[in-house]
Short mmCIF file of C-alpha atoms in Angstrom, two decimals:
data_model
loop_
_atom_site.label_atom_id
_atom_site.label_comp_id
_atom_site.label_asym_id
_atom_site.label_seq_id
_atom_site.Cartn_x
_atom_site.Cartn_y
_atom_site.Cartn_z
CA MET A 297 11.61 -11.11 -10.30
CA ASN A 298 15.16 -12.11 -10.60
CA SER A 299 16.87 -8.81 -8.91
CA ASN A 300 20.16 -9.38 -10.87
CA LEU A 301 18.09 -8.93 -14.33
CA LEU A 302 16.92 -5.28 -13.53
CA PRO A 303 18.74 -2.61 -15.03
CA LEU A 304 21.10 -0.76 -13.15
CA ASN A 305 19.22 2.56 -13.02
CA GLN A 306 15.90 0.65 -12.02
CA LYS A 307 17.83 -1.48 -9.29
CA ILE A 308 19.54 1.36 -7.64
CA ASN A 309 16.77 4.15 -7.86
CA GLN A 310 13.34 2.69 -7.98
CA ARG A 311 12.84 1.85 -4.34
CA VAL A 312 10.59 2.91 -1.26
CA GLY A 313 10.65 1.88 2.32
CA HIS A 314 14.52 1.80 2.39
CA ILE A 315 17.41 2.83 4.27
CA ALA A 316 19.59 5.76 2.96
CA VAL A 317 22.21 7.12 5.24
CA SER A 318 25.60 9.15 4.70
CA TYR A 319 28.94 7.43 5.74
CA ARG A 320 32.30 9.12 5.35
CA GLY A 321 30.88 11.20 2.60
CA LYS A 322 29.26 8.62 0.91
CA LEU A 323 25.59 7.83 0.35
CA LEU A 324 24.52 4.11 1.40
CA VAL A 325 21.41 2.75 0.05
CA TRP A 326 19.79 -0.70 1.29
CA GLY A 327 16.74 -2.72 1.05
CA GLY A 328 13.04 -1.35 0.48
CA TYR A 329 10.87 -2.44 -2.37
CA MET A 330 9.73 -1.74 -5.82
CA GLU A 331 6.12 -1.83 -7.65
CA TYR A 332 6.27 -2.67 -11.42
CA SER A 333 3.50 -3.60 -14.03
CA ASP A 334 2.80 -7.30 -14.90
CA PRO A 335 3.68 -7.65 -18.58
CA ASN A 336 0.70 -10.05 -18.78
CA GLU A 337 -1.69 -7.87 -16.75
CA PRO A 338 -0.60 -4.38 -17.57
CA SER A 339 -3.40 -2.88 -15.13
CA GLU A 340 -1.73 -4.88 -12.14
CA SER A 341 1.40 -4.05 -10.31
CA THR A 342 3.51 -6.54 -8.57
CA THR A 343 5.83 -5.97 -5.43
CA HIS A 344 9.35 -6.94 -5.54
CA HIS A 345 11.74 -6.73 -2.49
CA HIS A 346 15.23 -5.55 -3.11
CA ALA A 347 17.99 -8.08 -2.05
CA THR A 348 19.17 -7.58 1.54
CA ASP A 349 22.77 -8.99 0.81
CA GLU A 350 23.85 -6.26 -1.36
CA LEU A 351 24.61 -2.46 -0.50
CA PHE A 352 24.87 0.27 -2.80
CA VAL A 353 27.37 2.77 -2.46
CA TYR A 354 27.28 6.35 -4.12
CA GLU A 355 30.66 8.39 -4.40
CA THR A 356 29.69 12.21 -4.52
CA SER A 357 32.93 13.06 -5.83
CA SER A 358 33.01 10.86 -8.84
CA GLU A 359 29.27 10.36 -8.76
CA ILE A 360 29.83 6.73 -9.56
CA TRP A 361 27.88 3.68 -7.79
CA GLU A 362 29.28 0.68 -6.19
CA ARG A 363 27.59 -2.47 -5.14
CA LYS A 364 28.91 -4.51 -1.97
CA LEU A 365 28.16 -7.62 -1.23
CA LEU A 366 27.13 -8.34 2.41
CA LYS A 367 27.36 -11.46 4.59
CA GLY A 368 26.59 -12.67 8.14
CA ASP A 369 23.28 -12.49 9.55
CA ILE A 370 21.20 -11.33 6.54
CA PRO A 371 18.07 -9.44 7.36
CA PRO A 372 14.95 -10.61 5.56
CA PRO A 373 13.50 -8.35 3.00
CA SER A 374 11.27 -5.89 4.45
CA SER A 375 10.16 -2.09 4.29
CA GLY A 376 9.70 0.72 6.70
CA GLY A 377 12.39 -0.19 8.88
CA CYS A 378 14.93 2.52 10.46
CA GLY A 379 18.71 2.86 9.83
CA VAL A 380 21.25 4.73 11.77
CA ILE A 381 24.83 5.23 11.35
CA LEU A 382 26.94 5.17 14.59
CA GLY A 383 30.86 4.94 13.84
CA ASP A 384 31.51 2.32 11.49
CA THR A 385 28.26 0.35 12.26
CA LEU A 386 24.93 0.85 10.41
CA TYR A 387 22.22 -0.10 12.94
CA PHE A 388 18.74 -1.31 11.60
CA PHE A 389 15.59 -1.82 13.45
CA GLY A 390 11.92 -2.77 12.61
CA GLY A 391 9.94 -2.70 9.44
CA VAL A 392 7.51 -4.84 7.91
CA ILE A 393 8.93 -8.09 7.05
CA LYS A 394 8.40 -10.26 3.94
CA THR A 395 8.63 -14.22 3.71
CA ASP A 396 8.29 -16.14 0.66
CA LEU A 397 4.42 -16.62 1.15
CA ASP A 398 3.53 -12.99 2.18
CA PHE A 399 3.81 -10.19 4.55
CA ASP A 400 4.89 -11.29 8.33
CA GLY A 401 4.07 -7.89 9.92
CA ASN A 402 5.76 -5.61 12.02
CA THR A 403 9.03 -6.51 13.73
CA ASN A 404 11.18 -5.44 16.42
CA ASP A 405 14.29 -7.18 15.06
CA PHE A 406 17.59 -5.50 15.25
CA TYR A 407 20.75 -5.92 13.23
CA ALA A 408 24.21 -4.30 13.05
CA LEU A 409 26.24 -3.96 9.96
CA ASP A 410 29.80 -3.65 10.10
CA LEU A 411 30.82 -1.39 7.21
CA LEU A 412 34.37 -2.34 7.45
CA SER A 413 33.89 -6.19 7.17
CA MET A 414 30.50 -5.68 5.48
CA THR A 415 28.96 -8.47 7.77
CA TRP A 416 25.44 -8.28 9.45
CA THR A 417 24.98 -9.28 12.98
CA HIS A 418 21.54 -10.14 14.44
CA LEU A 419 21.39 -8.40 17.75
CA ASN A 420 19.51 -9.44 21.11
CA PRO A 421 19.94 -6.58 23.56
CA SER A 422 19.08 -7.11 26.84
CA GLY A 423 16.37 -5.05 28.90
CA THR A 424 12.88 -4.21 27.93
CA PRO A 425 12.53 -4.42 23.86
CA PRO A 426 10.70 -1.81 22.06
CA ILE A 427 7.29 -2.88 20.16
CA PRO A 428 7.59 -3.62 16.86
CA CYS A 429 6.81 -0.80 14.46
CA GLU A 430 7.68 0.78 11.04
CA LYS A 431 7.88 4.14 9.66
CA LEU A 432 9.82 5.53 12.62
CA VAL A 433 12.85 7.98 12.98
CA GLY A 434 16.16 7.16 14.51
CA TRP A 435 19.56 9.07 15.14
CA GLY A 436 22.90 8.61 16.72
CA HIS A 437 23.91 10.70 19.66
CA ASP A 438 26.85 10.44 22.23
CA GLY A 439 27.57 6.67 21.57
CA LYS A 440 23.98 5.63 21.63
CA VAL A 441 21.06 5.14 18.90
CA TYR A 442 17.67 6.56 19.53
CA PHE A 443 14.36 5.89 17.94
CA PHE A 444 11.12 7.55 18.14
CA GLY A 445 7.48 7.08 16.94
CA GLY A 446 6.25 4.46 14.45
CA PHE A 447 2.93 2.23 13.25
CA GLY A 448 2.60 -1.24 14.76
CA PRO A 449 0.72 -3.87 16.67
CA LEU A 450 -0.76 -2.68 20.19
CA PRO A 451 1.62 -3.30 22.97
CA GLU A 452 1.09 -6.70 24.77
CA ARG A 453 2.15 -4.83 28.00
CA HIS A 454 1.94 -1.88 30.33
CA VAL A 455 4.01 0.92 28.76
CA PHE A 456 5.17 4.42 29.48
CA PHE A 457 4.26 6.01 26.07
CA GLN A 458 1.03 6.81 24.29
CA TYR A 459 -0.35 4.70 21.40
CA ILE A 460 -3.74 5.22 19.40
CA MET A 461 -5.51 2.40 17.56
CA ASP A 462 -6.21 2.41 14.05
CA ASP A 463 -9.81 1.42 13.78
CA GLU A 464 -9.34 -0.46 10.34
CA THR A 465 -6.29 -2.65 11.09
CA GLY A 466 -6.21 -2.80 14.80
CA CYS A 467 -2.62 -1.82 14.71
CA ALA A 468 -1.55 1.70 16.36
CA TRP A 469 0.40 4.81 16.01
CA ASN A 470 2.87 5.32 19.18
CA ASN A 471 5.18 7.87 20.60
CA GLN A 472 7.78 5.25 21.91
CA PHE A 473 11.18 6.78 22.61
CA PHE A 474 13.83 4.32 23.08
CA SER A 475 17.62 3.60 22.60
CA TYR A 476 20.03 1.16 22.18
CA ASN A 477 23.51 1.17 24.10
CA PRO A 478 26.47 -0.65 22.25
CA GLN A 479 28.61 -0.63 25.08
CA THR A 480 26.11 -2.82 27.40
CA ASN A 481 24.09 -4.21 24.28
CA SER A 482 21.01 -3.22 25.94
CA TRP A 483 17.85 -1.40 25.32
CA GLU A 484 17.40 1.86 27.30
CA TRP A 485 14.37 3.95 28.09
CA PRO A 486 15.42 7.63 28.61
CA PHE A 487 13.44 9.81 30.98
CA VAL A 488 12.34 12.95 29.22
CA ASN A 489 10.59 16.36 30.34
CA GLY A 490 8.67 18.78 28.44
CA GLN A 491 5.59 18.34 26.02
CA THR A 492 6.20 15.01 23.91
CA PRO A 493 4.92 14.83 20.35
CA SER A 494 1.85 12.89 19.83
CA PRO A 495 1.92 9.20 18.45
CA ARG A 496 2.79 9.37 14.71
CA ALA A 497 4.49 7.49 11.92
CA ALA A 498 6.07 8.24 8.53
CA HIS A 499 7.29 11.76 10.21
CA ALA A 500 10.90 12.84 9.38
CA GLY A 501 13.73 14.22 11.46
CA ASP A 502 17.19 15.32 11.52
CA LYS A 503 19.72 16.33 14.07
CA CYS A 504 21.51 19.68 14.57
CA GLY A 505 24.26 19.71 17.02
CA SER A 506 22.43 18.21 20.11
CA GLN A 507 18.98 19.12 19.12
CA MET A 508 16.59 16.48 17.21
CA PHE A 509 13.81 17.85 15.32
CA ILE A 510 10.87 15.88 14.58
CA SER A 511 8.78 17.08 11.65
CA GLY A 512 5.07 15.95 10.63
CA GLY A 513 3.91 12.49 10.27
CA ARG A 514 0.48 10.76 10.26
CA LEU A 515 -1.95 10.02 13.18
CA LYS A 516 -5.03 8.39 12.00
CA THR A 517 -6.38 10.30 9.18
CA VAL A 518 -4.34 13.67 9.74
CA ARG A 519 -1.06 14.45 8.41
CA LYS A 520 0.59 16.87 11.03
CA ASN A 521 2.24 20.10 10.27
CA ASP A 522 3.95 20.63 13.65
CA LEU A 523 7.64 20.62 14.63
CA TYR A 524 9.19 19.49 17.94
CA VAL A 525 12.50 19.84 19.11
CA LEU A 526 14.39 17.37 21.70
CA ASP A 527 17.41 18.72 23.37
CA MET A 528 19.64 15.67 23.79
CA ASP A 529 21.71 17.02 26.63
CA THR A 530 18.69 17.93 29.00
CA MET A 531 16.22 15.36 27.52
CA THR A 532 13.57 17.91 27.11
CA TRP A 533 10.92 18.39 24.40
CA SER A 534 10.16 21.78 23.28
CA GLY A 535 6.36 21.29 22.50
CA ASN A 536 5.40 22.35 18.79
CA ILE A 537 7.86 25.25 17.87
CA ASN A 538 5.55 25.88 14.65
CA GLU A 539 3.33 28.16 16.72
CA SER A 540 5.96 30.74 16.57
CA ALA A 541 5.90 30.83 12.66
CA ASP A 542 3.74 33.35 10.44
CA ARG A 543 2.77 30.47 8.15
CA VAL A 544 3.20 26.71 8.17
CA PRO A 545 3.03 24.55 4.96
CA PRO A 546 0.34 21.96 4.63
CA GLY A 547 0.68 19.04 6.95
CA ARG A 548 2.43 15.77 5.73
CA SER A 549 3.84 12.44 6.12
CA TRP A 550 6.57 10.32 4.07
CA HIS A 551 8.67 13.66 3.65
CA SER A 552 11.90 14.83 4.44
CA PHE A 553 13.24 17.55 6.71
CA THR A 554 16.95 17.65 6.52
CA PHE A 555 19.44 20.65 7.93
CA ILE A 556 21.91 22.11 5.17
CA SER A 557 23.24 24.51 7.92
CA PRO A 558 23.09 25.19 11.62
CA ASN A 559 19.95 27.25 11.31
CA ARG A 560 18.24 26.30 8.18
CA ALA A 561 16.78 23.11 6.80
CA VAL A 562 14.96 21.79 3.67
CA LEU A 563 11.37 20.34 4.02
CA TYR A 564 10.25 18.59 0.69
CA GLY A 565 7.47 16.75 -0.49
CA GLY A 566 5.40 13.88 1.12
CA PHE A 567 1.70 13.26 1.46
CA SER A 568 -0.92 15.36 2.85
CA THR A 569 -4.07 14.97 4.68
CA TYR A 570 -6.08 15.33 1.54
CA ASN A 571 -4.53 12.64 -0.47
CA ASN A 572 -2.17 15.29 -2.41
CA VAL A 573 1.31 14.31 -3.58
CA LEU A 574 3.37 17.25 -2.54
CA ASN A 575 6.07 18.84 -4.60
CA ASP A 576 6.65 21.71 -2.44
CA CYS A 577 10.12 22.62 -1.18
CA TRP A 578 10.71 24.87 1.86
CA PHE A 579 13.71 26.51 3.52
CA VAL A 580 13.04 26.35 7.10
CA ASP A 581 14.97 29.07 9.00
CA ILE A 582 15.15 27.94 12.73
CA SER A 583 16.78 30.22 15.59
CA SER A 584 16.67 30.14 19.42
CA ILE A 585 15.91 33.01 21.28
CA ASP A 586 19.52 33.57 22.21
CA GLU A 587 20.11 33.87 18.60
CA CYS A 588 17.44 36.07 17.54
CA ALA A 589 19.03 39.20 15.67
CA ASN A 590 17.09 41.92 17.65
CA GLU A 591 14.79 42.52 20.71
CA GLN A 592 11.75 42.45 18.43
CA ASP A 593 12.64 38.76 17.13
CA ALA A 594 13.16 38.03 20.84
CA GLN A 595 9.69 39.40 21.98
CA ALA A 596 7.82 37.66 19.07
CA SER A 597 9.35 34.41 20.48
CA ARG A 598 8.73 35.01 24.20
CA THR A 599 6.19 32.36 24.21
CA SER A 600 8.66 29.60 23.00
CA LYS A 601 12.54 29.17 22.92
CA TRP A 602 12.38 29.01 19.19
CA LYS A 603 11.53 31.18 16.09
CA VAL A 604 10.53 29.49 13.07
CA GLN A 605 10.00 31.17 9.40
CA TYR A 606 9.16 28.93 6.32
CA ILE A 607 10.65 30.54 2.84
CA LEU A 608 9.95 29.39 -0.58
CA PRO A 609 13.55 29.12 -1.92
CA PRO A 610 14.74 30.74 -5.45
CA TYR A 611 13.16 28.60 -8.17
CA GLY A 612 16.47 27.16 -9.06
CA GLN A 613 16.75 25.69 -5.84
CA ARG A 614 13.17 24.08 -5.89
CA PHE A 615 12.94 20.18 -6.49
CA CYS A 616 9.61 21.28 -7.99
CA LEU A 617 9.02 17.46 -8.64
CA ARG A 618 6.17 15.49 -6.69
CA ARG A 619 7.63 12.89 -4.36
CA PHE A 620 7.10 10.94 -1.05
CA TRP A 621 8.31 8.18 0.94
CA HIS A 622 11.80 9.28 -0.40
CA LYS A 623 15.15 9.96 1.74
CA THR A 624 17.09 13.15 1.39
CA LEU A 625 20.60 13.45 2.84
CA PHE A 626 22.99 16.68 2.88
CA PHE A 627 26.77 16.43 2.38
CA GLU A 628 28.24 19.29 3.96
CA ASP A 629 31.78 18.82 2.42
CA LYS A 630 30.54 18.79 -1.07
CA GLY A 631 27.51 21.13 -0.56
CA ASP A 632 25.08 18.39 -2.21
CA LEU A 633 21.41 17.85 -0.89
CA ILE A 634 20.76 14.55 -2.39
CA CYS A 635 17.06 13.25 -2.63
CA PHE A 636 16.85 9.35 -3.36
CA GLY A 637 14.13 6.82 -3.95
CA GLY A 638 10.34 7.41 -3.30
CA PHE A 639 7.12 7.49 -5.42
CA ASN A 640 5.63 10.25 -7.37
CA ARG A 641 1.91 8.96 -7.69
CA PHE A 642 -0.06 6.63 -5.60
CA ASN A 643 -3.25 4.64 -5.60
CA ASN A 644 -7.08 6.02 -5.49
CA PRO A 645 -8.44 8.61 -4.82
CA PRO A 646 -7.19 10.90 -7.81
CA LEU A 647 -4.41 13.03 -6.38
CA ILE A 648 -3.49 16.70 -6.80
CA VAL A 649 -0.15 17.81 -7.37
CA VAL A 650 0.82 20.76 -4.87
CA HIS A 651 3.37 23.41 -5.60
CA GLY A 652 3.53 25.95 -2.80
CA GLU A 653 0.28 26.58 -1.57
CA ASP A 654 -1.80 25.88 -4.80
CA GLU A 655 -3.59 22.88 -4.38
CA ASP A 656 -5.81 23.21 -7.52
CA SER A 657 -3.00 23.24 -10.30
CA VAL A 658 -2.93 19.80 -11.84
CA GLN A 659 -5.08 16.50 -11.20
CA ASP A 660 -3.44 13.01 -11.58
CA GLN A 661 -5.98 10.39 -12.82
CA ASP A 662 -3.37 7.75 -12.75
CA ILE A 663 -4.01 5.05 -9.88
CA LYS A 664 -0.91 2.89 -10.41
CA ALA A 665 1.84 3.71 -7.95
CA ASP A 666 5.05 5.12 -9.96
CA HIS A 667 8.52 5.35 -8.86
CA THR A 668 10.65 8.09 -9.35
CA ASN A 669 13.59 7.13 -11.79
CA VAL A 670 16.10 9.88 -10.98
CA MET A 671 18.07 10.95 -7.97
CA LEU A 672 17.80 14.68 -7.27
CA THR A 673 20.60 16.82 -6.03
CA ILE A 674 20.66 20.65 -5.42
CA HIS A 675 24.07 22.02 -5.26
CA PHE A 676 25.01 24.67 -2.40
CA LYS A 677 28.74 25.06 -3.15
CA PRO A 678 30.00 25.24 -6.61
CA LEU A 679 30.97 21.78 -8.47
CA THR A 680 34.80 20.92 -8.22
CA LEU A 681 36.75 21.66 -11.46
CA LEU A 682 37.17 17.54 -11.51
CA ARG A 683 33.26 17.05 -11.31
CA LEU A 684 32.51 20.07 -13.90
CA SER A 685 35.04 18.31 -16.37
CA LEU A 686 33.77 14.92 -16.00
CA ASN A 687 30.00 16.12 -16.45
CA SER A 688 30.80 18.18 -19.62
CA THR A 689 32.76 15.45 -21.16
CA LEU A 690 30.09 12.67 -20.54
CA LYS A 691 27.57 15.19 -21.96
CA HIS A 692 29.43 15.80 -25.23
CA HIS A 693 30.86 11.95 -25.28
CA ARG A 694 29.88 11.57 -28.98
CA ARG A 695 32.45 14.11 -29.83
CA ASN A 696 34.96 13.51 -27.69
CA ARG A 697 35.16 9.49 -26.51
CA SER A 698 37.54 8.82 -29.05
CA LEU A 699 39.99 11.12 -27.31
CA TRP A 700 39.51 9.18 -23.86
CA SER A 701 42.64 7.08 -24.31
CA THR A 702 44.82 10.00 -24.37
CA LEU A 703 44.05 10.74 -20.86
CA PRO A 704 45.59 9.55 -17.66
CA HIS A 705 44.52 6.12 -16.43
CA THR A 706 42.54 7.29 -13.60
CA LEU A 707 40.39 9.63 -15.52
CA GLN A 708 39.81 6.99 -17.99
CA THR A 709 38.44 4.57 -15.49
CA LEU A 710 36.06 7.38 -13.95
CA LEU A 711 34.75 8.17 -17.27
CA THR A 712 34.34 4.77 -18.13
CA ARG A 713 32.45 3.40 -15.27
CA ARG A 714 30.32 6.98 -15.22
CA PHE A 715 29.52 6.12 -18.88
CA SER A 716 28.37 2.42 -18.30
CA GLN A 717 26.09 3.62 -15.51
CA ILE A 718 24.60 6.45 -17.54
CA TYR A 719 24.17 4.55 -20.52
CA PRO A 720 24.03 0.87 -19.70
#
């Protein structure tokens, strides 16, 4: 399929295995793939990888997409890699590479995209490289880039992390924890204390201050429901802090875990151990013993530094749409929690749609993968007057479009661009 022939909505939104990161208050989307039905064989689906020489940029204030062309050492098409923003650079590691012939398997290639010049550079760091893998988590801290976990081939050398082999593929889940130092252009293997999370892939994570949280993920046939914290200042793992919670949502992989405040994260969607496409959305309240409101809370958490509580949010703040392998980001200045990309159904066996704790509500007999078509947003702050005005004007465009020419040129441009993207 020629990528340039795709409708804009499909080209932007319909992707999985992609990179979605925040940069200077904007959402950056790159790579991944989509599946679509073959017109000649409607029952068959075909995989199309999105172009890697283009980057889509979403401005949250105007709600307009912009396409940027990239140059330099363009990475090959891939899925399941990990992207991390550090300063004005997007670092990209791993994934599954696709060639013109077929999939080439996992890679440990490492690239840097300069977001000022929009130029890719293929990096070759010194030091012991990580093993190739996909579906890992990454983050930036104190001038370095860190990565954890993933799924890939068995190590060909002695390693100081755990890996567990998958009997069907011969590959393995791992809990490798490594970092990249841009100052020395080298790989580093930080020494850590505490109880390290078990090997896993398709887990979720987010950093809050100097604390990195790792949620769930898959190991063999089990999707986990645990939650770990890595203190980046002391390099100490916490152990499973969900042990302090009264109830914990079902285990999952391909989900999202995103902080919206220093003590509250949002856990959304994913794929369960029982092959359920999940659409539950939870507030996760997390506090340390030092932050507990009273002595009773501190006593309840005496076996752990952390106290965790899962809460179903009010109906108006629930996504309520099944989704997995998506990306979720919070833009603090706008108060927007944006969920981008993902599937809403998958292949055999038939899937059960889950809301909250009800696993018997709906069964979906469709065996074809199906992309979500819209970007979901929860507003945790009131919209600005400009955003409210633009949205209302576009909603009633049939009545007022003839009057747009009377508006200031800047507003005319915003409305015209938004209109062309909503009604191509």
